[in-house]
Coordinates of C-alpha atoms in Angstrom, one line a residue:
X17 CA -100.1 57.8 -2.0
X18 CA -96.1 56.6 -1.3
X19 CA -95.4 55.9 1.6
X20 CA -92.0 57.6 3.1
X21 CA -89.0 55.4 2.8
X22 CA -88.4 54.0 6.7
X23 CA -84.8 55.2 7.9
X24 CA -82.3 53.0 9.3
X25 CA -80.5 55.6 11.1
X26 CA -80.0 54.7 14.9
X27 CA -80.8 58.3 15.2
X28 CA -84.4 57.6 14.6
X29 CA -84.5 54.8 17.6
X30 CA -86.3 54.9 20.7
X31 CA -83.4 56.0 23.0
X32 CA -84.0 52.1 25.4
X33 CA -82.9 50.8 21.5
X34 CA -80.2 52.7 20.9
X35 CA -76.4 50.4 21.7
X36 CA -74.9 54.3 23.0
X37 CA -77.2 55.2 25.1
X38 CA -78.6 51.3 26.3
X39 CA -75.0 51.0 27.3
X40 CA -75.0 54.4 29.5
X41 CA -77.9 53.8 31.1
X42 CA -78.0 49.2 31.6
X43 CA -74.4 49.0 31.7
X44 CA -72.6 46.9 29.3
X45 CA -73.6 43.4 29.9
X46 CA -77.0 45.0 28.8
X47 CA -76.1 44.7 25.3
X48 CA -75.9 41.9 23.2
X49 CA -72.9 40.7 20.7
X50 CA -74.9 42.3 17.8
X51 CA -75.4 45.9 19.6
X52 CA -71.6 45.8 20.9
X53 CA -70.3 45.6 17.2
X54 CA -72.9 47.8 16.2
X55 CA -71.3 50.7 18.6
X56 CA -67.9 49.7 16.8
X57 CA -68.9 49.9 13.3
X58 CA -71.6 53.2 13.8
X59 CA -73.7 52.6 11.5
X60 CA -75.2 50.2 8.8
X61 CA -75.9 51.0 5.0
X62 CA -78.9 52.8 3.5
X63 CA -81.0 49.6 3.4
X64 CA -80.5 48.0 7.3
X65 CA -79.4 49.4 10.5
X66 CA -75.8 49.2 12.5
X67 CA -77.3 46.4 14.6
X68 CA -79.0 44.1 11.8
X69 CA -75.9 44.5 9.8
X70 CA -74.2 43.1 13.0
X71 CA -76.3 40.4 13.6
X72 CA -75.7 39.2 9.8
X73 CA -72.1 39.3 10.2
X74 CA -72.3 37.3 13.6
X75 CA -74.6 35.0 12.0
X76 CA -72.1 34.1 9.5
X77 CA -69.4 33.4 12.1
X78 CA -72.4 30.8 13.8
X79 CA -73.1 33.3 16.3
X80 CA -70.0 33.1 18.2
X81 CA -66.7 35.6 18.8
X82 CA -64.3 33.0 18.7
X83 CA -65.2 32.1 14.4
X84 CA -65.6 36.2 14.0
X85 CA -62.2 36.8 15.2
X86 CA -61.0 34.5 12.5
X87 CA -62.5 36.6 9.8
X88 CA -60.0 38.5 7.5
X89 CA -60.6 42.3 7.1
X90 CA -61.4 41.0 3.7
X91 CA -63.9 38.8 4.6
X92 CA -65.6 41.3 6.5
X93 CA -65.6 43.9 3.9
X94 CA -67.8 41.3 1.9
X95 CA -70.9 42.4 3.5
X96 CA -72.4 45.6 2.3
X97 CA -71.7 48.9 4.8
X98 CA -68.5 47.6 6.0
X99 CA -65.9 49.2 4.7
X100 CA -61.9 48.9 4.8
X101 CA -61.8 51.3 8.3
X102 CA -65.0 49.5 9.6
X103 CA -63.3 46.0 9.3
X104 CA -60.0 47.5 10.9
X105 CA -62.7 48.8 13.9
X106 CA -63.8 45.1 14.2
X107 CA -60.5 43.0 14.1
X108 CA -59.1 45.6 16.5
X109 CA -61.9 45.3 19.2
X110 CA -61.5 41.5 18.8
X111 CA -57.9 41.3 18.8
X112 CA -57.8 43.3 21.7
X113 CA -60.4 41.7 23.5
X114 CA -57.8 38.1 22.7
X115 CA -55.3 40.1 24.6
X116 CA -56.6 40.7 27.3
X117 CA -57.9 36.9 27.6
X118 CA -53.7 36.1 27.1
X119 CA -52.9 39.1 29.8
X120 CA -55.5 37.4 32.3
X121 CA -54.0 34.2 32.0
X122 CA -50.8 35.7 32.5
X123 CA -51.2 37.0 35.6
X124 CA -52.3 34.3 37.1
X125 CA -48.6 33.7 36.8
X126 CA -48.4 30.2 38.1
X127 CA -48.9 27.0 36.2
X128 CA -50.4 24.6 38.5
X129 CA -51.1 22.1 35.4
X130 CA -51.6 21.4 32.1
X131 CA -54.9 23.2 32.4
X132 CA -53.3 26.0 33.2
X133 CA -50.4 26.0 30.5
X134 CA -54.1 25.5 28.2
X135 CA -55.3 28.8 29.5
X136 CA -52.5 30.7 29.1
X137 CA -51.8 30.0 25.4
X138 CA -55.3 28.9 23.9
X139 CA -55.5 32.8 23.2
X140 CA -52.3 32.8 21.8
X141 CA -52.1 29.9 19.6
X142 CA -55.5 28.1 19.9
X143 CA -57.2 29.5 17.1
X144 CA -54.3 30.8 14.4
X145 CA -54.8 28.5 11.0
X146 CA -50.9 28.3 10.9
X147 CA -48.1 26.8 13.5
X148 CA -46.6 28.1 15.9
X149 CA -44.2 26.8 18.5
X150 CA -43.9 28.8 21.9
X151 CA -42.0 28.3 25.1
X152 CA -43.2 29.2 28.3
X153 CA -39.9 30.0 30.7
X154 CA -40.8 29.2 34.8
X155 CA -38.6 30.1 37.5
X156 CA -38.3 27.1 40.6
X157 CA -41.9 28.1 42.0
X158 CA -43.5 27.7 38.3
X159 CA -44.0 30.9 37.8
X160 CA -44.1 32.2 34.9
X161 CA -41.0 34.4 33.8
X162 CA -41.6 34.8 29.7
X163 CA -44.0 33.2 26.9
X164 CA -42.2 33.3 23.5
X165 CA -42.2 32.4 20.5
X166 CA -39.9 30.0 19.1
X167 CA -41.2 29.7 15.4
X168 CA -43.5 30.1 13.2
X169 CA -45.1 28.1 10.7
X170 CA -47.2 27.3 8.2
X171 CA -50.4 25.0 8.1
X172 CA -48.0 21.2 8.6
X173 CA -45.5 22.0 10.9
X174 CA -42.5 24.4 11.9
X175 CA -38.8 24.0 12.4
X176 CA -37.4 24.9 16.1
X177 CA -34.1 26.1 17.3
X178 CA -33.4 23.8 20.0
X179 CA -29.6 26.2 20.9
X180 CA -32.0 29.9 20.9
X181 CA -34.5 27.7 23.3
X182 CA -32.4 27.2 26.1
X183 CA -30.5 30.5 25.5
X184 CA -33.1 32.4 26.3
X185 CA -33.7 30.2 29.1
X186 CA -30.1 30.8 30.5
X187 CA -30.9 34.6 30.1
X188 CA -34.1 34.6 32.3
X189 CA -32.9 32.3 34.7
X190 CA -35.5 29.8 34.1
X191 CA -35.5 26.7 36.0
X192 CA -37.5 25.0 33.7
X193 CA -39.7 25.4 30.5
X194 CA -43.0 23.8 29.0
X195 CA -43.3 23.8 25.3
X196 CA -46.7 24.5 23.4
X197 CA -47.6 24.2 19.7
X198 CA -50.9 24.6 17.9
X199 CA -52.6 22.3 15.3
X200 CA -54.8 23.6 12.4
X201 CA -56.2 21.3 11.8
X202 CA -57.9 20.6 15.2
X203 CA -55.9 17.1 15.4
X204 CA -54.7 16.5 18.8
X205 CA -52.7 13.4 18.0
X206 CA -49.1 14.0 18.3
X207 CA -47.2 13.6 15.0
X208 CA -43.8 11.3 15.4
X209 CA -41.9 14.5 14.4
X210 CA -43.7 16.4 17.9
X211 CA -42.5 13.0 19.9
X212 CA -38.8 13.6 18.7
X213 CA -38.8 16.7 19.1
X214 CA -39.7 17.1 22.4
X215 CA -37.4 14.4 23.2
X216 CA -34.4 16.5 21.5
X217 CA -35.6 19.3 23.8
X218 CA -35.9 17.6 26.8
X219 CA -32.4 15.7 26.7
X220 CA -30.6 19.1 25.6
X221 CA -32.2 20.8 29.3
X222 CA -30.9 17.8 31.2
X223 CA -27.5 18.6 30.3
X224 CA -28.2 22.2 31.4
X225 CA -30.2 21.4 34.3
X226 CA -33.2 22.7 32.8
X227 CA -36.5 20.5 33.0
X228 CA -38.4 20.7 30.2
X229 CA -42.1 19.5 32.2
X230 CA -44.6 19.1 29.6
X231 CA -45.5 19.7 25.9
X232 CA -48.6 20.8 24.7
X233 CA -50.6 20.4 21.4
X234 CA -53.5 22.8 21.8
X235 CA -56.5 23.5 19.5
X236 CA -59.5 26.1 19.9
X237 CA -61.0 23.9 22.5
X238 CA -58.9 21.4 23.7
X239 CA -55.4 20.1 24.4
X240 CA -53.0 17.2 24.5
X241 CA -50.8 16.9 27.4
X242 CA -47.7 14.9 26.7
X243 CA -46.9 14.8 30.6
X244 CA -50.8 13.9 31.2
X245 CA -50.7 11.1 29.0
X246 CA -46.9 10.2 30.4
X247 CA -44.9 10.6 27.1
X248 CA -42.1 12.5 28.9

């Protein structure tokens, strides 16, 4: 006799198994990473559920957000079920999710130390696989006015505007500034182009009265602090 081909439909679930209704009734720390994209993305294919489709796709980003949020909509659209508006779902959710990190660190609104400059662009910068060279903008209680970027790169290096720096510093009013680049590559050696440069920078604000108090090189996990290490 055949035997009836098992459905994958989260329909079918015991209602404690399904992400929906787990998440209605245990809250949302309930639910694990899997189950969470699994609510995003709906349902699986014909041959595996929403949630073990999920868990494949995490497992190929090692289990952790961080490496998934790096994934291109192509790369997601590799594994079978996830289409083009199922990829878009999942970038979405994760980019906004990096936002909100950014927006948490913002309003904080005071940078105390280098940590703190860390924080508030690690969900910026820290994990983009090109350059970028930002400017944070602090009025004379270091808070922070503005972030903004000042270029944008590609995987060696960018080229800065040292005159559009300090104009937009004249325009907010900022007392003083604290520059921040990524690396890549995950290096957190400064290159002799990053020592001149921030040198150029900060002997340009001392002719406007403008201290520039630090520069950062910041990875996905850590940073170099050019003030920390006393290089300015």
């Amino acid at each position: 006799m055949k035997e009836k081909p098992t459905s994958f439909s989260i329909k079918n679930w015991s209602e404690d198994d399904r992400p929906r209704e787990k998440l209605l009734q245990k809250g949302r720390t309930a639910l694990s990473d899997a189950e969470l994209i699994a609510i995003l993305i709906s349902s699986g294919s014909r041959e595996e559920s929403a949630v073990s489709l999920s868990q494949r796709i995490l497992a190929s980003a090692e289990n952790n957000l961080n490496q998934l949020g790096k994934l291109t909509i192509k790369d997601l659209m590799q594994f079978k079920g996830i289409g083009e508006a199922k990829a878009i779902t999942i970038a979405a959710a994760l980019e906004l999710g990096r936002r909100r990190r950014a927006g948490e660190a913002l309003n904080q609104n005071k940078i105390t130390s280098s940590q703190s400059v860390f924080e508030l662009m690690q969900p910026v910068i820290g994990e983009l696989p090109h350059e970028e060279f930002w400017i944070v903008y602090l009025n004379n209680s270091n808070k922070v006015l503005q972030t903004s970027q000042l270029s944008k790169g590609g995987i060696t290096g960018t080229l800065v505007d040292v005159r559009l720096a300090f104009k937009n510093a004249l325009q907010l009013g900022a007392v003083a500034i604290i520059l921040a680049h990524n690396h890549p590559s995950g290096t957190l050696k400064p290159s002799q182009p990053d020592i001149k440069l921030t040198q150029k920078l900060k002997t340009a604000g001392e002719s406007l009265d403008i201290k520039v108090l630090d520069h950062l090189i910041i990875t996905e996990k850590a940073y170099f602090s050019f003030a920390d290490e006393s290089m300015m």
